[in-house]
Amino acid sequence: MAHDDADKSKISRRQVVGTAAIGAAGIAGGFGLGNTGVPATAQTRPAGRAGAQKIEVAPGELDEYYVFFSSGQTGEVRIVGMPSMRELMRIPVFNRCSATGWGETNESLKILTEGLTPETRERLKRRLNGVWQNGDCHHPHMSFTDGTYDGRYVFINDKANTRLARIRTDIMKCDKIIEIPNQYTIHGMRPQKYPRTGYLFCNGEYEIPIPNDGKVLDDKSKYWSIFSAVDGDTMKVAWQVMVDGNLDNTDADYQGKYAFSTCYNSEKGVTLAEMTASEQDWVTIFNIKRIEDAVKKGDFKEINGVPVIDGRHGSPYTRYVPVSNSPHGMNTAPDGIHVVANGKLAPTVTVMDVRLFDQLFDDKIKPRDVVVAEPELGLGPLHTGFDNKGNAYTTLFLDSQVCKWNLDLAKRAFKGEKVNPIVQKIDVHYQPGHNHASMGETKEADGKWLLSLNKFSKDRFLNAGPLKPENDQLIDISGDKMELVHDGPSFAEPHDAVIVHRSKLEGKVISIWKRDDPFFADAVKQAAADGVVLEKDAKVIRDGKKVRVYMYSSAPAIAL
Ligand code: K7E
């Protein structure tokens, strides 16, 4: 903990890295080994569990929080109890699950195919059994009402095949999947927080020709990115905005007026050198009211059944705020005022004040005038979480640290006062992407726990082969100092999670299926047509080349 001032007596992992890197033996032994041959992590780890809050959940006790994790290329959503960090359930979405039949049953195949574009359905019909075989889940988010979780749905993106899925939280099953036309990939995805969800904002990260009908293949001046708003109730695309640059992550305000996305490659380059040439890229701000009015008055082009609005530079519907090169995470603070764009290639994060956005859209101020702080935190700032005391927690990917900093101090420093906004840095193991504070993405942030989702572990778990587990580390943030209290291995690659207090789901998650649940509606309809009473008939119906078997089971007996 080299940067933890109170902890100077302990051996720094950074010092150990420096020593080990000198000799080949050190390199062969990995950077976790110092002179003693004991993993550095074992030396720096506190002997007993630190932190003021209890993490043990005794037999018979329940966790206080649900954590909904994405899973990267695994294509599913996972439910973990916090603080015990026990995995409770997996929800198959874009993957095939032989334990539950997802991707095999008629019900799941219908959900996996009915929301695809006609072109994709046609394409998949001829191969791949009619469905995509994978997905890439980055961003799970719960629906909101009035700035906090309402326990209705969890939404998850598929970056690989440009899909958005909805999970019903009463049964913890996916009930809708749609493919979004006119864009390629959905990366950043966030729900509207106010008045409710409402919209799901989906960033089309990669630029493509619009429409992408195969006519344009190599003229990059005809390639654009798309920002989509999907109606979470109907799961239909409400509108899209064509913008400059590659959209990365997104978030929404607590007033229901604006959404905003980080953007890289403002250069419109195609090689790495071209894409990172400029000192600055930008945050694109979307004016929801103006866009809705544009849809009403017809200021759009309809492409593949969706109103597409021109939001490129000079448009009344967007504003572009310059920030340092290639910003990544986009996080609105629970105070409802501050929005943080995380630097990625720059060591800074940029803080904007949403109360200034009206004036920006009315051209009374310049884009950079909405910036109220820009603290330098360390190398590779990716994502920021928040407590309820005005502090922010930013992951530093290259430094492998979480940096705790204070919003108010950062604003004062930006105005020229000699104050240091950095409160504390803590080592995490290693390479953190997202982090999350308990309820920290809502107005009800409670400042109790922080999860650091680290993309890499070494020496933290029993060796299970060359592919190391990732490491989701639990940090107690209830006191003045962050304390690491638990290491949790996880399989590829969660990226992101949301931490939902269990009270948000109490009484909402059912234990027994209702007989008339729409999930089974087709089977119930077919049974009625076959003259079968589902609860008591055991019958085989032969219908041409199809055979339908009806049976019930009441353990240990099976009806047929
Ligand atoms: Cu930073 Cu796709 Cu949210 Cu990964 S993204 S870390």
Coordinates of C-alpha atoms and ligand atoms in Angstrom, one line a residue:
M1 CA 0.0 0.0 0.0
A2 CA 2.6 2.5 -1.1
H3 CA 0.1 5.3 -1.3
D4 CA -1.5 4.7 2.0
D5 CA 0.2 7.1 4.2
A6 CA -0.7 5.4 7.5
D7 CA 0.8 2.2 6.2
K8 CA 4.4 3.2 5.4
S9 CA 6.0 0.6 7.6
K10 CA 4.7 -2.2 5.3
I11 CA 6.5 -3.4 2.2
S12 CA 5.1 -1.7 -0.9
R13 CA 4.0 -3.8 -3.7
R14 CA 5.3 -1.1 -6.0
Q15 CA 8.8 -1.5 -4.4
V16 CA 8.6 -5.2 -4.9
V17 CA 7.7 -4.9 -8.5
G18 CA 10.7 -2.6 -9.1
T19 CA 13.1 -5.1 -7.5
A20 CA 11.7 -8.2 -9.1
A21 CA 11.8 -6.6 -12.6
I22 CA 15.6 -6.4 -12.5
G23 CA 16.5 -10.1 -12.6
A24 CA 15.3 -12.8 -14.9
A25 CA 14.5 -14.9 -11.9
G26 CA 12.2 -12.2 -10.6
I27 CA 10.5 -12.0 -13.9
A28 CA 10.1 -15.8 -14.1
G29 CA 8.7 -15.8 -10.6
G30 CA 6.2 -13.2 -11.5
F31 CA 6.0 -9.7 -10.2
G32 CA 4.3 -10.8 -6.9
L33 CA 7.6 -12.3 -5.6
G34 CA 10.1 -10.3 -3.6
N35 CA 13.4 -11.4 -1.9
T36 CA 11.6 -13.6 0.6
G37 CA 9.8 -15.7 -2.1
V38 CA 6.6 -14.9 -0.3
P39 CA 3.9 -13.4 -2.5
A40 CA 3.9 -9.7 -1.9
T41 CA 0.2 -9.8 -1.4
A42 CA 0.6 -12.0 1.6
Q43 CA 3.0 -9.5 3.1
T44 CA 0.8 -6.5 2.6
R45 CA -2.4 -8.2 3.5
P46 CA -3.6 -7.4 7.0
A47 CA -3.2 -10.4 9.3
G48 CA -6.9 -10.5 10.3
R49 CA -9.9 -9.1 8.5
A50 CA -10.0 -5.4 8.8
G51 CA -13.0 -3.1 8.4
A52 CA -15.7 -2.2 10.8
Q53 CA -18.6 -4.0 9.1
K54 CA -19.3 -7.7 9.4
I55 CA -19.0 -9.7 6.2
E56 CA -19.7 -13.1 7.7
V57 CA -23.2 -14.3 6.9
A58 CA -23.9 -17.2 9.3
P59 CA -25.9 -20.3 8.3
G60 CA -29.5 -19.3 8.2
E61 CA -28.8 -15.6 7.8
L62 CA -29.4 -13.7 4.6
D63 CA -27.2 -11.2 2.7
E64 CA -28.1 -7.5 2.8
Y65 CA -27.6 -6.8 -0.9
Y66 CA -28.2 -8.5 -4.2
V67 CA -25.4 -7.9 -6.7
F68 CA -26.3 -8.4 -10.4
F69 CA -23.1 -9.1 -12.3
S70 CA -22.6 -9.3 -16.0
S71 CA -20.3 -12.0 -17.3
G72 CA -18.6 -10.7 -20.5
Q73 CA -18.4 -13.4 -23.2
T74 CA -20.1 -16.0 -20.9
G75 CA -23.3 -14.2 -21.9
E76 CA -25.2 -14.6 -18.7
V77 CA -26.1 -12.5 -15.6
R78 CA -25.1 -13.7 -12.2
I79 CA -26.7 -13.0 -8.8
V80 CA -24.3 -12.7 -5.9
G81 CA -25.2 -12.0 -2.3
M82 CA -23.3 -9.3 -0.6
P83 CA -21.4 -9.0 1.8
S84 CA -20.9 -12.8 1.8
M85 CA -20.1 -12.7 -1.9
R86 CA -21.8 -16.1 -2.4
E87 CA -23.1 -16.8 -5.9
L88 CA -26.8 -17.4 -5.6
M89 CA -28.0 -17.9 -9.2
R90 CA -27.1 -17.6 -12.8
I91 CA -29.6 -16.2 -15.3
P92 CA -28.8 -17.4 -18.8
V93 CA -29.5 -14.7 -21.4
F94 CA -27.3 -14.8 -24.6
N95 CA -25.7 -18.2 -23.8
R96 CA -27.0 -21.8 -23.9
C97 CA -27.6 -23.4 -20.5
S98 CA -28.0 -27.1 -20.4
A99 CA -29.0 -27.0 -16.7
T100 CA -32.1 -25.0 -17.3
G101 CA -32.7 -25.6 -21.0
W102 CA -32.2 -22.0 -22.0
G103 CA -31.4 -22.0 -25.7
E104 CA -33.1 -25.4 -26.2
T105 CA -36.7 -24.9 -25.0
N106 CA -39.4 -23.5 -27.3
E107 CA -40.0 -20.7 -24.9
S108 CA -36.3 -19.6 -24.8
L109 CA -35.8 -20.0 -28.5
K110 CA -38.8 -17.7 -29.1
I111 CA -37.3 -15.0 -26.8
L112 CA -33.9 -15.4 -28.5
T113 CA -35.2 -15.0 -32.0
E114 CA -38.4 -12.9 -32.1
G115 CA -36.7 -9.5 -31.4
L116 CA -34.0 -10.0 -34.1
T117 CA -34.1 -7.9 -37.3
P118 CA -35.6 -9.8 -40.2
E119 CA -32.2 -9.9 -41.9
T120 CA -30.5 -11.5 -38.9
R121 CA -33.3 -14.0 -38.5
E122 CA -32.9 -15.0 -42.1
R123 CA -29.1 -15.2 -41.8
L124 CA -29.2 -17.4 -38.7
K125 CA -31.9 -19.7 -40.1
R126 CA -29.4 -21.1 -42.5
R127 CA -26.8 -21.8 -39.9
L128 CA -26.3 -21.8 -36.1
N129 CA -29.6 -23.4 -35.3
G130 CA -31.4 -20.0 -35.7
V131 CA -29.8 -18.3 -32.8
W132 CA -26.6 -16.5 -32.0
Q133 CA -24.3 -18.8 -30.1
N134 CA -22.8 -16.1 -27.8
G135 CA -23.1 -12.7 -26.3
D136 CA -20.8 -10.2 -24.6
C137 CA -22.5 -8.8 -21.5
H138 CA -20.9 -5.6 -20.1
H139 CA -23.5 -3.5 -18.3
P140 CA -26.3 -4.9 -16.1
H141 CA -28.7 -2.2 -14.7
M142 CA -31.9 -2.3 -12.8
S143 CA -34.9 -0.2 -13.8
F144 CA -35.5 3.1 -11.9
T145 CA -38.4 5.0 -10.5
D146 CA -37.7 8.5 -9.1
G147 CA -33.9 8.1 -9.0
T148 CA -33.7 4.7 -7.3
Y149 CA -34.1 1.0 -8.1
D150 CA -37.7 -0.1 -8.4
G151 CA -37.2 -3.9 -8.6
R152 CA -39.1 -4.4 -11.9
Y153 CA -36.4 -5.4 -14.3
V154 CA -32.7 -5.8 -14.9
F155 CA -31.4 -5.0 -18.4
I156 CA -28.2 -6.3 -20.0
N157 CA -26.4 -5.5 -23.2
D158 CA -24.8 -7.8 -25.7
K159 CA -21.9 -6.0 -27.2
A160 CA -21.1 -8.7 -29.7
N161 CA -24.4 -8.9 -31.5
T162 CA -26.0 -5.5 -30.8
R163 CA -28.7 -6.8 -28.5
L164 CA -30.5 -5.6 -25.4
A165 CA -32.1 -8.1 -23.0
R166 CA -34.6 -7.6 -20.2
I167 CA -34.8 -9.8 -17.1
R168 CA -38.0 -10.0 -15.1
T169 CA -36.9 -9.8 -11.4
D170 CA -40.1 -11.5 -10.1
I171 CA -38.8 -14.8 -11.6
M172 CA -35.2 -13.8 -12.4
K173 CA -35.6 -14.9 -16.0
C174 CA -35.0 -13.1 -19.3
D175 CA -38.3 -12.3 -21.0
K176 CA -37.3 -10.1 -24.0
I177 CA -34.3 -9.7 -26.3
I178 CA -34.1 -7.2 -29.1
E179 CA -31.5 -6.5 -31.7
I180 CA -31.1 -2.7 -32.4
P181 CA -30.9 -1.8 -36.0
N182 CA -28.7 0.9 -37.6
Q183 CA -25.9 0.4 -35.1
Y184 CA -23.0 -2.0 -34.5
T185 CA -22.5 -3.1 -30.9
I186 CA -24.2 -1.9 -27.8
H187 CA -21.5 -0.9 -25.4
G188 CA -22.5 1.7 -22.8
M189 CA -26.0 1.1 -21.6
R190 CA -27.9 2.9 -18.8
P191 CA -31.5 3.3 -17.7
Q192 CA -33.3 6.6 -17.5
K193 CA -33.4 7.4 -13.7
Y194 CA -36.1 10.0 -13.6
P195 CA -39.1 10.0 -13.7
R196 CA -38.7 6.3 -14.4
T197 CA -37.2 3.8 -16.9
G198 CA -38.5 4.7 -19.4
Y199 CA -35.7 4.7 -21.8
L200 CA -32.6 2.5 -21.9
F201 CA -29.8 4.5 -23.5
C202 CA -27.6 2.3 -25.7
N203 CA -24.3 3.4 -27.2
G204 CA -23.5 2.0 -30.6
E205 CA -19.7 2.0 -30.2
Y206 CA -18.4 1.3 -33.6
E207 CA -19.0 3.5 -36.6
I208 CA -20.8 1.9 -39.5
P209 CA -22.4 3.2 -42.8
I210 CA -26.0 4.1 -42.1
P211 CA -28.0 2.3 -43.6
N212 CA -25.5 -0.6 -43.4
D213 CA -26.7 -2.3 -46.6
G214 CA -23.3 -3.4 -48.0
K215 CA -23.0 -0.6 -50.5
V216 CA -20.4 1.4 -48.6
L217 CA -17.3 -0.7 -47.6
D218 CA -14.3 1.6 -47.4
D219 CA -15.4 5.2 -47.4
K220 CA -14.9 6.2 -43.7
S221 CA -16.5 9.6 -44.3
K222 CA -19.8 7.7 -44.5
Y223 CA -19.4 5.9 -41.1
W224 CA -21.2 7.1 -38.0
S225 CA -22.0 6.0 -34.5
I226 CA -25.6 5.8 -33.2
F227 CA -27.0 6.6 -29.8
S228 CA -30.3 4.7 -29.2
A229 CA -33.1 5.1 -26.7
V230 CA -35.1 1.9 -26.2
D231 CA -38.5 2.0 -24.5
G232 CA -38.1 -0.4 -21.5
D233 CA -41.8 -1.2 -21.3
T234 CA -42.3 -2.2 -24.9
M235 CA -38.7 -3.1 -25.8
K236 CA -39.0 -1.1 -29.0
V237 CA -36.4 1.5 -30.2
A238 CA -38.0 4.9 -29.6
W239 CA -35.4 7.0 -31.5
Q240 CA -31.7 7.1 -32.5
V241 CA -29.2 10.0 -32.8
M242 CA -26.4 9.9 -35.3
V243 CA -23.2 11.4 -33.8
D244 CA -19.5 12.2 -34.4
G245 CA -16.9 9.8 -32.8
N246 CA -17.0 6.4 -31.2
L247 CA -19.4 6.3 -28.2
D248 CA -18.1 4.4 -25.2
N249 CA -20.0 4.6 -21.9
T250 CA -23.2 6.5 -21.0
D251 CA -25.3 7.6 -18.1
A252 CA -28.4 9.8 -17.4
D253 CA -29.2 12.6 -15.0
Y254 CA -31.5 12.6 -12.1
Q255 CA -33.8 15.3 -13.7
G256 CA -34.9 13.3 -16.8
K257 CA -33.5 16.0 -19.1
Y258 CA -30.1 14.8 -20.3
A259 CA -28.1 11.7 -21.1
F260 CA -24.4 11.8 -21.9
S261 CA -21.8 9.6 -23.4
T262 CA -18.0 9.4 -23.4
C263 CA -16.5 9.4 -26.9
Y264 CA -13.1 8.4 -28.2
N265 CA -11.7 8.6 -31.7
S266 CA -13.0 12.0 -32.4
E267 CA -10.3 11.9 -35.1
K268 CA -12.3 9.3 -37.0
G269 CA -9.1 7.3 -37.4
V270 CA -8.7 3.7 -38.4
T271 CA -5.3 2.9 -36.9
L272 CA -4.3 3.2 -33.2
A273 CA -2.0 6.1 -34.0
E274 CA -4.8 8.0 -35.9
M275 CA -7.4 7.2 -33.2
T276 CA -5.3 8.6 -30.3
A277 CA -3.7 11.5 -32.1
S278 CA -5.7 14.4 -30.6
E279 CA -5.1 15.7 -27.1
Q280 CA -8.8 15.8 -26.5
D281 CA -12.0 13.9 -27.4
W282 CA -15.3 14.7 -25.9
V283 CA -18.4 13.9 -23.9
T284 CA -21.6 14.1 -26.0
I285 CA -24.7 15.4 -24.2
F286 CA -28.1 14.5 -25.5
N287 CA -31.1 16.8 -24.9
I288 CA -34.0 14.4 -24.4
K289 CA -36.8 16.9 -24.6
R290 CA -35.5 18.5 -27.8
I291 CA -35.0 15.0 -29.3
E292 CA -38.6 14.0 -28.4
D293 CA -39.9 17.2 -29.9
A294 CA -37.9 16.5 -33.1
V295 CA -39.5 13.1 -33.4
K296 CA -42.9 14.7 -32.9
K297 CA -42.4 17.3 -35.5
G298 CA -40.7 15.0 -38.0
D299 CA -37.1 16.3 -38.0
F300 CA -35.6 12.9 -38.7
K301 CA -35.0 10.2 -41.3
E302 CA -36.7 6.9 -40.9
I303 CA -34.2 4.1 -41.3
N304 CA -35.2 0.5 -40.8
G305 CA -38.4 1.6 -39.0
V306 CA -36.6 3.9 -36.5
P307 CA -36.6 7.7 -36.4
V308 CA -32.9 8.7 -36.8
I309 CA -32.0 12.2 -35.8
D310 CA -28.9 14.1 -36.9
G311 CA -26.9 14.9 -33.8
R312 CA -23.6 15.7 -35.4
H313 CA -21.7 18.9 -34.6
G314 CA -23.9 21.9 -35.0
S315 CA -27.1 20.0 -34.2
P316 CA -29.6 21.6 -31.7
Y317 CA -30.0 18.1 -30.1
T318 CA -26.5 17.6 -28.8
R319 CA -23.5 19.4 -27.3
Y320 CA -19.9 18.2 -27.4
V321 CA -17.7 18.9 -24.3
P322 CA -14.0 18.5 -24.9
V323 CA -12.2 16.3 -22.4
S324 CA -8.8 14.6 -22.3
N325 CA -8.0 11.8 -24.8
S326 CA -10.3 8.7 -24.9
P327 CA -12.6 9.1 -21.8
H328 CA -14.2 5.8 -20.7
G329 CA -16.6 5.5 -17.8
M330 CA -19.5 7.9 -17.3
N331 CA -20.9 8.2 -13.8
T332 CA -23.6 10.5 -12.4
A333 CA -23.1 11.2 -8.6
P334 CA -26.0 10.5 -6.2
D335 CA -26.1 14.2 -5.4
G336 CA -27.9 14.6 -8.8
I337 CA -25.6 17.4 -9.8
H338 CA -22.2 16.0 -10.8
V339 CA -21.2 13.8 -13.7
V340 CA -17.8 12.3 -14.0
A341 CA -16.1 11.3 -17.2
N342 CA -13.1 9.0 -16.5
G343 CA -9.9 9.7 -18.4
K344 CA -8.6 6.2 -19.4
L345 CA -5.7 7.5 -21.5
A346 CA -5.5 10.7 -19.4
P347 CA -4.7 10.6 -15.6
T348 CA -7.6 12.9 -14.9
V349 CA -11.3 12.6 -14.5
T350 CA -13.6 15.5 -15.7
V351 CA -16.5 16.6 -13.5
M352 CA -19.4 18.4 -15.1
D353 CA -22.3 20.2 -13.4
V354 CA -25.7 19.2 -14.9
R355 CA -27.3 22.4 -13.7
L356 CA -25.2 24.2 -16.4
F357 CA -26.5 22.1 -19.3
D358 CA -29.6 24.2 -20.0
Q359 CA -27.4 27.3 -20.5
L360 CA -25.0 25.3 -22.7
F361 CA -27.9 24.2 -25.0
D362 CA -29.1 27.8 -25.1
D363 CA -25.6 28.9 -26.2
K364 CA -25.2 31.2 -23.2
I365 CA -21.9 29.4 -22.2
K366 CA -19.2 27.5 -24.0
P367 CA -18.9 23.6 -23.8
R368 CA -15.9 23.7 -21.4
D369 CA -17.8 26.0 -19.0
V370 CA -19.8 23.0 -17.7
V371 CA -16.6 21.5 -16.3
V372 CA -16.3 22.3 -12.5
A373 CA -13.4 20.0 -11.6
E374 CA -10.7 17.9 -13.2
P375 CA -8.5 16.2 -10.6
E376 CA -5.5 14.2 -11.6
L377 CA -5.9 10.8 -9.9
G378 CA -3.4 8.3 -11.4
L379 CA -2.9 6.1 -14.4
G380 CA -5.9 4.7 -16.3
P381 CA -9.0 6.0 -14.5
L382 CA -11.9 3.9 -15.8
H383 CA -15.0 4.0 -13.7
T384 CA -16.2 5.9 -10.6
G385 CA -18.4 4.9 -7.7
F386 CA -19.9 7.2 -5.0
D387 CA -20.7 7.2 -1.3
N388 CA -23.3 9.4 0.5
K389 CA -20.7 11.7 2.0
G390 CA -19.5 13.5 -1.2
N391 CA -16.6 11.1 -1.9
A392 CA -15.9 9.4 -5.2
Y393 CA -14.0 6.2 -5.8
T394 CA -12.2 5.8 -9.1
T395 CA -10.5 2.6 -10.4
L396 CA -7.0 3.1 -11.8
F397 CA -6.5 0.3 -14.3
L398 CA -2.7 0.8 -14.8
D399 CA -1.9 1.6 -11.2
S400 CA -4.1 -1.3 -10.0
Q401 CA -5.6 0.9 -7.3
V402 CA -8.8 2.5 -6.2
C403 CA -8.5 6.2 -5.6
K404 CA -10.9 7.8 -3.0
W405 CA -11.3 11.5 -3.7
N406 CA -13.6 14.3 -2.5
L407 CA -15.8 16.1 -5.0
D408 CA -15.9 19.4 -3.0
L409 CA -12.1 19.5 -2.6
A410 CA -11.7 18.7 -6.4
K411 CA -13.9 21.7 -7.2
R412 CA -12.0 24.0 -4.9
A413 CA -8.7 22.8 -6.4
F414 CA -10.0 23.5 -9.9
K415 CA -10.7 27.1 -8.8
G416 CA -7.1 27.4 -7.8
E417 CA -7.2 26.7 -4.0
K418 CA -4.2 24.7 -2.8
V419 CA -6.0 21.6 -1.6
N420 CA -5.5 18.0 -2.4
P421 CA -8.7 16.2 -3.4
I422 CA -7.2 12.7 -3.1
V423 CA -8.2 11.2 0.3
Q424 CA -6.7 7.7 0.0
K425 CA -5.4 5.1 -2.5
I426 CA -5.7 1.4 -1.9
D427 CA -4.1 -1.4 -3.9
V428 CA -6.4 -3.9 -5.6
H429 CA -5.3 -7.2 -7.2
Y430 CA -5.1 -6.4 -10.2
Q431 CA -6.3 -4.2 -13.1
P432 CA -9.7 -2.9 -11.9
G433 CA -12.3 -2.0 -14.5
H434 CA -15.6 -1.0 -13.0
N435 CA -16.2 -0.5 -9.3
H436 CA -19.5 -0.1 -7.4
A437 CA -20.6 1.4 -4.2
S438 CA -23.6 0.0 -2.5
M439 CA -26.7 1.7 -4.0
G440 CA -24.1 4.1 -5.3
E441 CA -25.7 4.5 -8.8
T442 CA -28.9 5.8 -7.2
K443 CA -29.9 8.8 -5.1
E444 CA -30.0 6.4 -2.1
A445 CA -26.2 5.7 -2.1
D446 CA -25.5 4.4 1.4
G447 CA -21.7 4.6 1.6
K448 CA -21.2 1.1 3.1
W449 CA -19.4 -1.1 0.6
L450 CA -17.3 -0.8 -2.6
L451 CA -16.7 -3.6 -5.0
S452 CA -13.6 -3.5 -7.2
L453 CA -14.0 -5.7 -10.3
N454 CA -10.4 -6.7 -11.1
K455 CA -9.7 -8.3 -14.4
F456 CA -6.7 -10.3 -13.2
S457 CA -5.6 -12.1 -10.1
K458 CA -2.2 -13.5 -9.1
D459 CA -1.2 -15.3 -5.9
R460 CA -4.6 -14.6 -4.5
F461 CA -6.2 -18.0 -5.0
L462 CA -5.1 -21.6 -5.3
N463 CA -3.5 -22.1 -8.7
A464 CA -6.2 -23.4 -11.1
G465 CA -4.1 -23.3 -14.2
P466 CA -2.7 -20.6 -16.6
L467 CA -6.1 -18.8 -16.9
K468 CA -6.3 -17.0 -13.6
P469 CA -9.7 -16.2 -12.1
E470 CA -10.6 -12.6 -12.0
N471 CA -11.0 -11.0 -8.6
D472 CA -13.9 -9.1 -7.3
Q473 CA -12.7 -7.4 -4.1
L474 CA -15.0 -6.2 -1.4
I475 CA -13.9 -3.0 0.3
D476 CA -15.4 -1.5 3.5
I477 CA -15.9 2.2 2.9
S478 CA -18.1 2.9 6.0
G479 CA -15.1 4.4 7.9
D480 CA -12.7 7.2 7.1
K481 CA -10.4 4.7 5.4
M482 CA -11.1 2.1 2.7
E483 CA -10.4 -1.4 4.1
L484 CA -10.1 -4.4 1.8
V485 CA -12.1 -7.2 3.4
H486 CA -12.7 -10.0 0.9
D487 CA -11.3 -11.5 -2.3
G488 CA -13.9 -13.1 -4.6
P489 CA -12.8 -15.2 -7.7
S490 CA -15.0 -14.9 -10.7
F491 CA -15.0 -16.4 -14.2
A492 CA -14.7 -14.3 -17.4
E493 CA -15.5 -11.5 -17.4
P494 CA -18.0 -9.6 -15.3
H495 CA -17.0 -6.0 -16.3
D496 CA -19.8 -4.5 -14.3
A497 CA -22.4 -5.0 -11.6
V498 CA -25.0 -3.2 -9.7
I499 CA -25.5 -3.4 -5.9
V500 CA -29.2 -3.4 -4.9
H501 CA -30.4 -3.3 -1.3
R502 CA -32.6 -6.4 -0.7
S503 CA -35.5 -4.2 0.4
K504 CA -35.9 -3.2 -3.2
L505 CA -36.8 -6.8 -4.1
E506 CA -38.6 -7.9 -0.9
G507 CA -42.0 -9.3 -1.7
K508 CA -41.3 -9.0 -5.4
V509 CA -39.4 -12.2 -6.1
I510 CA -41.8 -15.1 -6.3
S511 CA -41.2 -18.7 -5.2
I512 CA -44.0 -20.5 -7.1
W513 CA -44.8 -19.9 -10.7
K514 CA -48.3 -18.6 -11.4
R515 CA -50.3 -20.9 -13.7
D516 CA -51.1 -18.1 -16.1
D517 CA -47.6 -16.7 -16.4
P518 CA -46.9 -15.5 -20.0
F519 CA -43.7 -17.5 -19.9
F520 CA -45.8 -20.6 -20.5
A521 CA -48.6 -19.1 -22.5
D522 CA -47.8 -20.9 -25.7
A523 CA -47.6 -24.4 -24.0
V524 CA -50.9 -23.7 -22.2
K525 CA -52.5 -22.7 -25.5
Q526 CA -51.2 -25.8 -27.3
A527 CA -52.5 -28.1 -24.5
A528 CA -55.9 -26.6 -24.7
A529 CA -55.9 -27.1 -28.5
D530 CA -54.9 -30.8 -27.9
G531 CA -57.7 -31.2 -25.3
V532 CA -55.1 -31.8 -22.5
V533 CA -55.6 -30.7 -18.9
L534 CA -52.0 -29.9 -17.9
E535 CA -52.4 -30.6 -14.2
K536 CA -53.6 -34.2 -14.6
D537 CA -53.3 -35.5 -18.1
A538 CA -50.4 -37.7 -19.2
K539 CA -50.7 -38.1 -23.0
V540 CA -48.7 -38.5 -26.2
I541 CA -50.1 -36.6 -29.1
R542 CA -48.9 -37.5 -32.6
D543 CA -49.5 -34.7 -35.1
G544 CA -47.9 -35.5 -38.4
K545 CA -44.1 -35.4 -37.9
K546 CA -44.5 -33.7 -34.5
V547 CA -44.9 -35.6 -31.3
R548 CA -46.1 -33.7 -28.2
V549 CA -45.6 -35.4 -24.8
Y550 CA -47.7 -34.1 -21.9
M551 CA -46.7 -35.3 -18.5
Y552 CA -46.5 -34.2 -14.9
S553 CA -44.3 -35.2 -12.1
S554 CA -44.8 -35.3 -8.4
A555 CA -41.6 -36.5 -6.9
P556 CA -40.7 -39.3 -7.0
A557 CA -43.3 -40.3 -9.6
I558 CA -43.4 -39.3 -13.2
A559 CA -46.8 -39.5 -14.9
L560 CA -45.8 -41.5 -18.0
Ligands
K7E1 CU1 -15.1 -0.3 -18.7 CU2 -17.4 -2.4 -21.4 CU3 -18.0 -0.9 -18.8 CU4 -15.3 -3.2 -19.4 S1 -16.4 -1.4 -19.9 S2 -14.3 -2.3 -17.8

